[in-house]
Amino acid sequence: MAPVERSGIAVGLNRGHKTTRRELKPRISRSKGRLSRRTAFVREIVKEVSGLAPYERRVVELLRNSKDKRARKLAKKRYPWRIRQQLGTFGRAKKKVEELQRVIDDSRRAGH
């Protein structure tokens, strides 16, 4: 709902002093968590150098054997047990499985 100009009267729907609206800068909390180009580039390089995590390799194996549901469950649950690595939610797990599916497709296209 757009702000309505105040009437200058003490009672009623638009009560209050007549004022001019100030243009405020957007809060930093609104843009927090947004992926910058630099961060995306750095993550891509790190992923390229370090390869897949052990649980990701296991998920890739399950995907290759067309066990998609099992792969999503594995991605969601805590694995490996000692490290307590956890994606937590099924939505995050689906996103991770989709990402790993792209990795498999890219490797097939490259001919490896």
mmCIF file of C-alpha atoms in Angstrom:
data_model
loop_
_atom_site.group_PDB
_atom_site.id
_atom_site.type_symbol
_atom_site.label_atom_id
_atom_site.label_comp_id
_atom_site.label_asym_id
_atom_site.label_seq_id
_atom_site.Cartn_x
_atom_site.Cartn_y
_atom_site.Cartn_z
ATOM 1 C CA MET A 1 0.000 0.000 0.000
ATOM 2 C CA ALA A 2 1.474 3.330 -1.062
ATOM 3 C CA PRO A 3 1.856 5.974 1.651
ATOM 4 C CA VAL A 4 -0.862 8.649 1.487
ATOM 5 C CA GLU A 5 -0.047 12.320 2.009
ATOM 6 C CA ARG A 6 -0.938 13.442 5.513
ATOM 7 C CA SER A 7 -3.697 15.961 5.997
ATOM 8 C CA GLY A 8 -2.216 18.093 8.786
ATOM 9 C CA ILE A 9 -5.241 17.337 10.971
ATOM 10 C CA ALA A 10 -4.839 15.459 14.255
ATOM 11 C CA VAL A 11 -7.643 12.931 13.609
ATOM 12 C CA GLY A 12 -8.752 10.742 10.705
ATOM 13 C CA LEU A 13 -7.181 8.239 8.372
ATOM 14 C CA ASN A 14 -4.413 10.550 7.118
ATOM 15 C CA ARG A 15 -3.803 12.252 10.449
ATOM 16 C CA GLY A 16 -0.494 13.880 11.327
ATOM 17 C CA HIS A 17 1.864 16.650 10.277
ATOM 18 C CA LYS A 18 2.435 17.247 6.595
ATOM 19 C CA THR A 19 5.925 15.952 5.837
ATOM 20 C CA THR A 20 8.047 15.121 2.819
ATOM 21 C CA ARG A 21 9.144 11.511 2.338
ATOM 22 C CA ARG A 22 12.897 10.934 2.524
ATOM 23 C CA GLU A 23 14.604 8.721 -0.040
ATOM 24 C CA LEU A 24 16.438 6.112 2.013
ATOM 25 C CA LYS A 25 19.328 3.992 0.780
ATOM 26 C CA PRO A 26 18.461 0.303 0.546
ATOM 27 C CA ARG A 27 19.573 -1.564 3.658
ATOM 28 C CA ILE A 28 22.613 -3.792 3.326
ATOM 29 C CA SER A 29 20.622 -6.692 4.810
ATOM 30 C CA ARG A 30 18.540 -6.734 1.608
ATOM 31 C CA SER A 31 21.562 -7.607 -0.538
ATOM 32 C CA LYS A 32 23.331 -9.847 1.961
ATOM 33 C CA GLY A 33 23.830 -13.366 0.701
ATOM 34 C CA ARG A 34 23.614 -12.405 -2.964
ATOM 35 C CA LEU A 35 26.351 -14.097 -4.951
ATOM 36 C CA SER A 36 28.900 -11.702 -6.427
ATOM 37 C CA ARG A 37 30.805 -12.443 -9.635
ATOM 38 C CA ARG A 38 34.099 -12.613 -7.738
ATOM 39 C CA THR A 39 32.802 -15.083 -5.136
ATOM 40 C CA ALA A 40 31.260 -17.264 -7.838
ATOM 41 C CA PHE A 41 34.566 -17.276 -9.729
ATOM 42 C CA VAL A 42 36.585 -18.172 -6.617
ATOM 43 C CA ARG A 43 34.195 -21.000 -5.697
ATOM 44 C CA GLU A 44 34.375 -22.343 -9.240
ATOM 45 C CA ILE A 45 38.200 -22.396 -9.140
ATOM 46 C CA VAL A 46 38.245 -24.074 -5.700
ATOM 47 C CA LYS A 47 35.758 -26.713 -6.902
ATOM 48 C CA GLU A 48 37.865 -27.322 -10.001
ATOM 49 C CA VAL A 49 41.082 -27.757 -7.985
ATOM 50 C CA SER A 50 39.743 -29.737 -5.022
ATOM 51 C CA GLY A 51 37.214 -31.909 -6.858
ATOM 52 C CA LEU A 52 34.137 -33.459 -5.267
ATOM 53 C CA ALA A 53 33.631 -34.213 -1.579
ATOM 54 C CA PRO A 54 33.345 -37.912 -0.657
ATOM 55 C CA TYR A 55 29.575 -37.714 -0.153
ATOM 56 C CA GLU A 56 29.244 -35.956 -3.518
ATOM 57 C CA ARG A 57 31.173 -38.771 -5.208
ATOM 58 C CA ARG A 58 28.794 -41.275 -3.631
ATOM 59 C CA VAL A 59 25.778 -39.259 -4.810
ATOM 60 C CA VAL A 60 27.258 -39.208 -8.346
ATOM 61 C CA GLU A 61 27.609 -43.005 -8.240
ATOM 62 C CA LEU A 62 23.963 -43.343 -7.214
ATOM 63 C CA LEU A 63 22.888 -41.003 -10.025
ATOM 64 C CA ARG A 64 24.874 -43.021 -12.568
ATOM 65 C CA ASN A 65 23.035 -46.143 -11.394
ATOM 66 C CA SER A 66 19.717 -44.238 -11.796
ATOM 67 C CA LYS A 67 18.880 -44.234 -8.087
ATOM 68 C CA ASP A 68 17.730 -40.605 -7.986
ATOM 69 C CA LYS A 69 15.557 -40.881 -4.892
ATOM 70 C CA ARG A 70 18.329 -42.551 -2.885
ATOM 71 C CA ALA A 71 20.759 -39.867 -4.074
ATOM 72 C CA ARG A 72 18.470 -37.080 -2.835
ATOM 73 C CA LYS A 73 18.039 -38.804 0.522
ATOM 74 C CA LEU A 74 21.800 -39.243 0.876
ATOM 75 C CA ALA A 75 22.401 -35.597 -0.005
ATOM 76 C CA LYS A 76 19.884 -34.497 2.626
ATOM 77 C CA LYS A 77 20.938 -36.644 5.542
ATOM 78 C CA ARG A 78 24.073 -36.235 7.618
ATOM 79 C CA TYR A 79 26.969 -37.790 5.818
ATOM 80 C CA PRO A 80 29.772 -38.605 6.551
ATOM 81 C CA TRP A 81 28.981 -39.303 10.172
ATOM 82 C CA ARG A 82 32.267 -38.138 11.685
ATOM 83 C CA ILE A 83 32.391 -34.790 9.910
ATOM 84 C CA ARG A 84 28.678 -34.047 10.409
ATOM 85 C CA GLN A 85 28.346 -32.532 6.970
ATOM 86 C CA GLN A 86 24.704 -31.815 6.355
ATOM 87 C CA LEU A 87 22.666 -30.043 3.707
ATOM 88 C CA GLY A 88 19.655 -30.353 5.979
ATOM 89 C CA THR A 89 16.606 -29.697 3.854
ATOM 90 C CA PHE A 90 15.181 -31.652 0.960
ATOM 91 C CA GLY A 91 15.142 -28.515 -1.193
ATOM 92 C CA ARG A 92 18.889 -28.009 -0.734
ATOM 93 C CA ALA A 93 19.444 -31.695 -1.431
ATOM 94 C CA LYS A 94 17.498 -31.445 -4.699
ATOM 95 C CA LYS A 95 19.575 -28.436 -5.707
ATOM 96 C CA LYS A 96 22.817 -30.299 -4.915
ATOM 97 C CA VAL A 97 21.696 -33.404 -6.848
ATOM 98 C CA GLU A 98 20.790 -31.192 -9.822
ATOM 99 C CA GLU A 99 24.254 -29.596 -9.655
ATOM 100 C CA LEU A 100 25.936 -33.018 -9.560
ATOM 101 C CA GLN A 101 23.757 -34.165 -12.467
ATOM 102 C CA ARG A 102 25.138 -31.230 -14.460
ATOM 103 C CA VAL A 103 28.670 -32.323 -13.492
ATOM 104 C CA ILE A 104 27.936 -35.814 -14.863
ATOM 105 C CA ASP A 105 26.466 -34.372 -18.076
ATOM 106 C CA ASP A 106 29.491 -32.084 -18.558
ATOM 107 C CA SER A 107 31.896 -34.985 -18.079
ATOM 108 C CA ARG A 108 29.939 -37.050 -20.652
ATOM 109 C CA ARG A 109 30.103 -34.171 -23.136
ATOM 110 C CA ALA A 110 33.836 -33.828 -22.530
ATOM 111 C CA GLY A 111 34.204 -37.559 -23.238
ATOM 112 C CA HIS A 112 35.661 -38.691 -19.906
#
